Short mmCIF file of C-alpha atoms in Angstrom, two decimals:
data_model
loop_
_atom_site.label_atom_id
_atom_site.label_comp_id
_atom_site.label_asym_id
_atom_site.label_seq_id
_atom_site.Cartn_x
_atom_site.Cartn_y
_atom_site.Cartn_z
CA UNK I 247 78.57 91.10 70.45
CA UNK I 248 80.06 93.81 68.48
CA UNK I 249 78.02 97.09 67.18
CA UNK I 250 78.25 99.46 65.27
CA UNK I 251 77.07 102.96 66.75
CA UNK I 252 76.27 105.54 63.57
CA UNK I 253 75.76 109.17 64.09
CA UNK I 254 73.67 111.01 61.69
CA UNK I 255 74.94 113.33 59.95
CA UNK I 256 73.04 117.01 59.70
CA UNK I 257 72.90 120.63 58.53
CA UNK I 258 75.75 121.82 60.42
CA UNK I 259 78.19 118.78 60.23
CA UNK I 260 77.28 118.90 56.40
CA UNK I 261 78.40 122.19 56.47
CA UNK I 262 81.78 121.25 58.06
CA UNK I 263 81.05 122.86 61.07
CA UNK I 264 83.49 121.87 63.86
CA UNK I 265 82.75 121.07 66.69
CA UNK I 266 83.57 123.20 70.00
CA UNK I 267 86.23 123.03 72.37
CA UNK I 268 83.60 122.19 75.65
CA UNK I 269 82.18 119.34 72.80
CA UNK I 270 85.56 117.84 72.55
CA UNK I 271 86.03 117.81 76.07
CA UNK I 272 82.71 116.01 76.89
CA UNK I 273 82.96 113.86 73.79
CA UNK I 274 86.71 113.04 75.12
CA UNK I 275 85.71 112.47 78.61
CA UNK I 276 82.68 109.67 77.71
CA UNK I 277 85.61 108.17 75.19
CA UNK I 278 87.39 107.48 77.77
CA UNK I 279 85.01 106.29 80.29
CA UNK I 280 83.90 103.75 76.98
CA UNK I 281 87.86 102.75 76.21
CA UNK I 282 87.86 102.14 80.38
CA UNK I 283 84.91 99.87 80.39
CA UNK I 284 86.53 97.95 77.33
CA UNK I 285 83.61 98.74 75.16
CA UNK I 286 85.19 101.17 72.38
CA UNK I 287 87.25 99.26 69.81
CA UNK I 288 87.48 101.93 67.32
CA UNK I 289 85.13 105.41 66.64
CA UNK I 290 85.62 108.12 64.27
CA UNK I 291 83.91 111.57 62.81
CA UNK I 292 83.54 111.72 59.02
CA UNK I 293 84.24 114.89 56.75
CA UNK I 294 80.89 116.23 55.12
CA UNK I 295 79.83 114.58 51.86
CA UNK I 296 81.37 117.06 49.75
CA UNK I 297 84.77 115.69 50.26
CA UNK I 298 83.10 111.95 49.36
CA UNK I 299 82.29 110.11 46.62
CA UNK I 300 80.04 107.04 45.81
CA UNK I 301 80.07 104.45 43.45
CA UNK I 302 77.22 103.10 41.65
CA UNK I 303 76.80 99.23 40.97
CA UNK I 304 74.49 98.57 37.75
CA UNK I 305 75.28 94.93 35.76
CA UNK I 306 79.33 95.40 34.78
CA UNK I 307 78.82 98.92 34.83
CA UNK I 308 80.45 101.20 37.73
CA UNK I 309 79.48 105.15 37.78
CA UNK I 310 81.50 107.68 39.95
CA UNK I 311 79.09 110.02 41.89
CA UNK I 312 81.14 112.86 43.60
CA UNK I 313 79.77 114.68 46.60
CA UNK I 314 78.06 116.51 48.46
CA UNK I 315 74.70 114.49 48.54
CA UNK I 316 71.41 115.54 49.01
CA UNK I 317 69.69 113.97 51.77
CA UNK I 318 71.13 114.95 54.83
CA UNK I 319 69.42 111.85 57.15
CA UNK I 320 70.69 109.59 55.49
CA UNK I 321 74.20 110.45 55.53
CA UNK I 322 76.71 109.57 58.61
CA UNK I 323 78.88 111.81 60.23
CA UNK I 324 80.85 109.54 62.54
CA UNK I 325 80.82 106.37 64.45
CA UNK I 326 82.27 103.94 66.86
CA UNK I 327 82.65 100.16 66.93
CA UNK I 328 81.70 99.00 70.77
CA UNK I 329 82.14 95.16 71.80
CA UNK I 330 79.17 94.86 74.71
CA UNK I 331 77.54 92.16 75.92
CA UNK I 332 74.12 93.06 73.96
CA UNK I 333 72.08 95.57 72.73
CA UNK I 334 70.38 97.03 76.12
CA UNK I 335 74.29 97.38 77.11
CA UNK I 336 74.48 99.29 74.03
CA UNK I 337 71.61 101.36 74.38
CA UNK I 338 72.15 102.16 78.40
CA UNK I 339 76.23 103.17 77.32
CA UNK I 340 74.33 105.78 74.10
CA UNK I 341 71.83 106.96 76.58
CA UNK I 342 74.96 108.15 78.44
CA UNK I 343 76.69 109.87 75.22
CA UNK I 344 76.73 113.73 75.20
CA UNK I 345 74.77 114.66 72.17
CA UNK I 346 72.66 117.93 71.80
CA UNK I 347 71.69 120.36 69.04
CA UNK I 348 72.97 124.36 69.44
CA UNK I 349 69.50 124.29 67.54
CA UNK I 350 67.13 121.99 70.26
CA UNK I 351 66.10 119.50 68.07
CA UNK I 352 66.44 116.10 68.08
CA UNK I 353 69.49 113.97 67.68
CA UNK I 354 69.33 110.61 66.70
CA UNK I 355 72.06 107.52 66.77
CA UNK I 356 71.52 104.70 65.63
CA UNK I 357 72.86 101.06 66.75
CA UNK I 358 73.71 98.10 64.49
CA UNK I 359 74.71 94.68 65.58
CA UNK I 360 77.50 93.30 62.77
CA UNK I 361 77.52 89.59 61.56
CA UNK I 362 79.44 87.09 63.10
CA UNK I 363 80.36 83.71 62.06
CA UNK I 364 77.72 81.59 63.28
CA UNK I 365 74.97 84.28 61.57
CA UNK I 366 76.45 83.03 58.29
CA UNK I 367 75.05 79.39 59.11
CA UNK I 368 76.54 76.29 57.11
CA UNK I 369 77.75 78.72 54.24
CA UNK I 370 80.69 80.12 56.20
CA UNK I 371 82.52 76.58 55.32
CA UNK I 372 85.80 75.60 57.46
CA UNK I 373 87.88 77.48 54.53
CA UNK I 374 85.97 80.44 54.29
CA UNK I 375 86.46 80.64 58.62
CA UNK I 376 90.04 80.01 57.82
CA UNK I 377 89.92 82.36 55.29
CA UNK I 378 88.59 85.41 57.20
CA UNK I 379 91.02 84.86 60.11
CA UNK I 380 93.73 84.99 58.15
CA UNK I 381 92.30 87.87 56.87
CA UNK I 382 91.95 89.89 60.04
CA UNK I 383 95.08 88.23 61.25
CA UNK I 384 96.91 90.54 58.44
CA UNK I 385 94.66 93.39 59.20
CA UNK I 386 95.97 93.36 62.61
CA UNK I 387 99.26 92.76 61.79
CA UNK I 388 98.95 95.96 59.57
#
């Protein structure tokens, strides 16, 4: 199964605050113990909201809102796409990551299974399968 592992964003990552050389090294070092156990398949950090943008959906109407945005929890400031076998191998691999706060306080991450085909039922017809693959076929081609 495939998840998707989303790091919260906060004060300080909001802020654009980088992250430290010894915090790249650890965050490095459990990358590659993930990319070794053929878990990782892709994982990212995310500029603060101020460089972002959203766009609002109402009827045929499409508004532009331009960051930063207010509420910190519920903004993301980085994740990683992990192929495991479910989500207790997901959890025990997080449990492992190195996440603190210069601060103490809590961190949390949060873990997402993604669809798959057979989630989609009778509705993901033979074309729409085809469809996708060829779709991610081009992706990876890309």
């Amino acid at each position: 199964m495939k998840v998707m592992v989303i790091v919260k964003a906060n004060a300080d990552t909001e802020a654009g605050v980088m992250p430290t050389e010894a915090e790249l090294t650890a965050m490095g070092a459990y990358n590659e113990e993930l990319v070794k156990a053929g878990i990782m398949l892709a994982g990212e950090g995310l500029h603060p909201s101020a460089r972002g943008a959203r766009v609002r959906f109402e009827g045929t109407r499409r508004s532009v809102i331009d960051g930063p945005f207010a509420e910190t929890r519920e903004l993301i400031a980085g994740f990683w796409l992990w192929q495991v076998r479910s989500m207790d191998e997901a959890v025990e691999w997080l449990k492992r990551a190195p996440f603190s706060s210069a601060d103490g306080s809590a961190v949390e991450v949060e873990i997402r299974p993604l669809f798959e085909a057979e989630d989609f039922g009778d509705a993901f017809t033979p074309e729409l399968r085809a469809q996708e693959q060829r779709l991610r076929d081009r992706i990876e081609h890309n």
